């Protein structure tokens, strides 16, 4: 109840919208024989601070609020939204939206009664406003401290850019059964980028992190200063890097953020919409082997305070731990309500949307592989010649052909069981349905990423997490220049 | 006429926002206000899938207290919210540092002439019309070939909006514009090989869109030709970027000569002004005043007049891409590029697409790129690619699951030819581009 009241106060109170108004809008939506309908209210406050060139250069504060009205009939969806949370505007939106049902006669006018169930549900993050967790002056002091401490680390540092962003979001979903569900979501992130120079050669290193928490996250345990140290380390490693090899070779991926392999190669292809439509390379393959038996991959929205976590998804469904691949066998897909209904399965709490101005669809939360049996050092020792990839930039996938890429930003040669020279960043490319069948060793060192991931799909961006233990893949194409 | 009224109303609001900023103590201020309406309809397998009604508005305000800056934005345009937003920007400016380069543009650089650029052509297609057009497009794709087995659908999008920008130097301008598009994406299957590709058309005036049948047919053609793609062995060879992928190559070049990357010294083209960056035959220029084009505008995101100018001529870099701030950091003047370039054009050569394939002779034609893989600081370039293997100017077979790599500095210098098969759909207008040699990694 407390969260629901917080959301009502933040979103509805300033606009004067009452439960009776929600019933009117919903009644309008339900006057056509729709299968499902919802109204999504959102109010977000976002701030960002940037320190660059040794000064606090930029700051901004942004407010985004509005409501999206949706009606679903079979595979059809009608959708309208507005930045104005006002009854006449939303009633008109409902009129536009219910036109998706063209079957002619109106349904028996269904009366919708808003009922707020006090049903307990877990919360994976606190509701407090992270923007208020530090006074503005303290945020500035934090940025200055990270900047000056980072600059002290090495004389080759030319530039340090530190950014701090915070988001406090209230959402409220009214569903066709009259239920109202709400969530209050904090999200913070800090990033440090350094540019180093040595004998006229420049390189860059970057590290950041955060989660569904407040700014204390960066101060406790000195996380912020650690980002600076790590960014400098990466930049200096890259100064020494030689040309990356080109061709197919054994690749060992480090723990943590390299888990974007799973996100790109497997994750997107297992989203329910693509599989309902039969457009994914994984369509119709539940029960089949898609990975070596060392691999168990899950999507888990329930991790405390993680960037990709949600207590409920954007359709009000509680998130869960969904097993995608168990010991190499494909177990199931990630679902929102529309695709779950059409496929005759249960929603998995993966219905997400960027904002009220976007339609929800199946999206990942935190996607990771469970730990295996092998000591990470032993894994390296088994490789005669190959690549050890420790850090990555972004990735991309074509879910139909299954081809995916991800770009290493820190990588080393493995020669005779030892990590030797650093090599320049290179793109790795593979085939999603094959790549995990080539996993021959899985480390004991499962780690989740530091909290920097954003996933784009059909123009919508949402925060996500990834993770994995050290993995050995027997054959992946490495896109270097050294042929 | 309605647009005029709407623009005048928004101008009044912007003026009151600027006044409010001054009232709250700001020494200078800038505000931008936009309102947009739109309709998106998508169909799949011959039936409606989604109908979306868009309605967006937004206010962004930047205030200066001397050399200190603060920004804020909101989607709530109620008077109370506007006051709060201005207040939030002012409050932030209390904490940012003195920055000697911060501030509004030099007054003499602000645009003073506002020709009608023919950007506003509302399309009264309606939901039913849009559905019919999308269905026609998707049917053309699905009936093109028996190997087209599935569809991601076709969609029609139409948007019309009004933007107003003002600052406390007295600049206050607005314009209305439209943007319409039609796109289609289908799947093909042959044996175990499943592929998907798409095509789209976009224009300010719906009369300039490609026909629905053509869009559908091209989507299908492009899908079919990818079936049964294979990898290549690792090698070095010439690479022909088709027009759509070539625009990304020029995009990376523009990134490297953009003020932000230059003053941060995070560009592989530092100190390259007046040096040979491309071969001698290359000319790259901006055309902000093209009528009806997607990248046209008389002023940039700060109100600075845009310029018709050469960025590269005889292969020599003649100018950077600068906003007011980045220009001051570099000791230069704004080039009217706050927010990007305007109809960036590389002069087409004599060869058409077939001629470019002949010029490639034996090598890789790249039709799709994947991933980021571009290091702006060093110019190191490594991206996933798909396309076709070409021998003696003839396409042999589709290629996938490979990467192409090189260094952008070398790649730009080693451009062999630019085609006249120009893709006019974006803000970067280029034909296909042939690069002498790159590293291909594959099986
Ligand atoms: Zn993604």
Coordinates of C-alpha atoms in Angstrom, one line a residue, chain B residues 5-155:
Chain B
X5 CA -0.8 30.7 -34.9
X6 CA 0.8 27.8 -33.1
X7 CA 4.3 29.2 -33.8
X8 CA 3.2 32.6 -32.4
X9 CA 1.8 31.0 -29.3
X10 CA 5.0 29.0 -28.7
X11 CA 7.1 32.1 -29.4
X12 CA 5.1 34.0 -26.7
X13 CA 5.7 31.1 -24.3
X14 CA 9.5 31.0 -25.1
X15 CA 9.7 34.8 -24.6
X16 CA 8.0 34.5 -21.2
X17 CA 10.4 31.7 -20.3
X18 CA 13.4 33.9 -21.2
X19 CA 11.8 36.8 -19.2
X20 CA 11.3 34.5 -16.2
X21 CA 15.0 33.4 -16.4
X22 CA 16.1 37.0 -16.3
X23 CA 13.7 37.7 -13.4
X24 CA 15.3 34.8 -11.5
X25 CA 18.7 36.5 -12.0
X26 CA 20.1 34.9 -15.1
X27 CA 22.4 37.1 -17.2
X28 CA 21.5 35.2 -20.4
X29 CA 19.2 32.4 -21.4
X30 CA 18.1 30.1 -24.2
X31 CA 14.9 28.1 -24.5
X32 CA 13.6 25.7 -27.1
X33 CA 10.0 24.5 -27.2
X34 CA 8.6 21.8 -29.5
X35 CA 5.2 20.1 -30.1
X36 CA 4.7 17.1 -32.3
X37 CA 1.8 15.0 -33.4
X38 CA 2.0 11.8 -35.3
X39 CA 0.4 8.5 -36.4
X40 CA 2.2 5.2 -36.8
X41 CA 0.4 2.2 -38.2
X42 CA 1.9 -1.2 -38.6
X43 CA 0.4 -4.3 -40.3
X44 CA 1.7 -7.9 -40.3
X45 CA 0.6 -10.8 -42.4
X46 CA -2.1 -8.7 -44.0
X47 CA -3.8 -7.5 -40.9
X48 CA -3.4 -4.5 -38.6
X49 CA -0.9 -5.0 -35.8
X50 CA -0.6 -1.6 -34.0
X51 CA -2.1 1.8 -34.3
X52 CA -0.2 4.4 -32.4
X53 CA -1.2 8.1 -31.9
X54 CA 1.8 10.2 -30.9
X55 CA 1.6 13.5 -29.1
X56 CA 4.8 14.9 -27.7
X57 CA 5.8 18.2 -26.3
X58 CA 9.0 19.4 -24.6
X59 CA 10.7 22.4 -23.2
X60 CA 14.5 22.8 -22.8
X61 CA 16.0 25.8 -21.1
X62 CA 19.7 26.8 -20.5
X63 CA 20.6 29.7 -18.3
X64 CA 23.9 31.5 -17.7
X65 CA 24.9 33.4 -14.6
X66 CA 27.9 35.1 -16.0
X67 CA 30.1 32.2 -17.1
X68 CA 28.2 29.5 -15.2
X69 CA 25.6 27.4 -16.9
X70 CA 22.6 25.3 -15.9
X71 CA 20.1 23.3 -17.9
X72 CA 16.6 21.8 -17.3
X73 CA 13.9 20.3 -19.4
X74 CA 10.3 19.2 -18.9
X75 CA 7.4 17.6 -20.8
X76 CA 4.9 19.4 -18.6
X77 CA 4.2 22.9 -20.0
X78 CA 1.9 24.2 -17.3
X79 CA 2.9 27.7 -16.1
X80 CA 3.8 26.3 -12.7
X81 CA 6.0 23.6 -14.2
X82 CA 7.7 26.1 -16.5
X83 CA 8.6 28.3 -13.6
X84 CA 9.9 25.3 -11.7
X85 CA 12.0 24.2 -14.7
X86 CA 13.6 27.7 -15.1
X87 CA 14.2 27.6 -11.3
X88 CA 15.9 24.2 -11.6
X89 CA 18.2 25.4 -14.3
X90 CA 19.1 28.5 -12.2
X91 CA 19.7 26.4 -9.1
X92 CA 22.1 24.2 -11.1
X93 CA 24.0 27.2 -12.3
X94 CA 24.8 28.0 -8.7
X95 CA 26.9 24.8 -8.6
X96 CA 28.6 24.6 -12.0
X97 CA 32.0 26.2 -12.4
X98 CA 33.0 29.5 -14.1
X99 CA 33.8 28.4 -17.6
X100 CA 35.4 31.1 -19.7
X101 CA 34.1 29.5 -22.9
X102 CA 30.5 29.2 -21.8
X103 CA 27.7 31.4 -23.1
X104 CA 25.3 32.3 -25.9
X105 CA 26.7 32.5 -29.5
X106 CA 28.2 35.8 -30.7
X107 CA 25.3 37.9 -31.7
X108 CA 26.6 38.6 -35.2
X109 CA 26.6 34.8 -36.0
X110 CA 22.9 34.4 -35.3
X111 CA 20.7 33.8 -38.3
X112 CA 19.0 36.8 -39.7
X113 CA 17.4 35.4 -42.8
X114 CA 14.8 32.7 -42.8
X115 CA 13.9 31.5 -46.3
X116 CA 11.1 29.0 -46.6
X117 CA 12.8 25.7 -46.9
X118 CA 9.7 23.8 -47.9
X119 CA 9.8 21.5 -44.9
X120 CA 6.1 21.3 -44.0
X121 CA 3.8 19.1 -45.9
X122 CA 1.2 17.5 -43.6
X123 CA -0.1 14.2 -44.9
X124 CA -3.8 13.7 -44.3
X125 CA -3.7 10.0 -44.8
X126 CA -5.8 8.9 -41.8
X127 CA -5.7 5.6 -40.1
X128 CA -7.6 3.7 -42.8
X129 CA -5.5 5.2 -45.6
X130 CA -2.3 4.3 -43.7
X131 CA -3.5 0.7 -43.1
X132 CA -4.3 0.3 -46.8
X133 CA -0.9 1.6 -47.8
X134 CA 1.0 -0.6 -45.4
X135 CA -1.0 -3.6 -46.5
X136 CA -0.2 -2.9 -50.1
X137 CA 3.5 -2.6 -49.3
X138 CA 3.7 -5.8 -47.3
X139 CA 1.7 -7.8 -49.9
X140 CA 4.1 -6.6 -52.6
X141 CA 6.9 -8.1 -50.5
X142 CA 5.2 -11.3 -49.6
X143 CA 4.0 -12.1 -53.1
X144 CA 7.4 -11.3 -54.6
X145 CA 8.9 -14.8 -54.2
X146 CA 7.9 -18.1 -52.7
X147 CA 10.9 -18.1 -50.5
X148 CA 9.5 -15.1 -48.6
X149 CA 8.0 -17.1 -45.8
X150 CA 7.3 -14.7 -42.9
X151 CA 7.1 -11.1 -42.2
X152 CA 7.8 -8.5 -39.5
X153 CA 5.3 -6.3 -41.3
X154 CA 5.1 -2.9 -42.9
X155 CA 4.5 0.4 -41.3

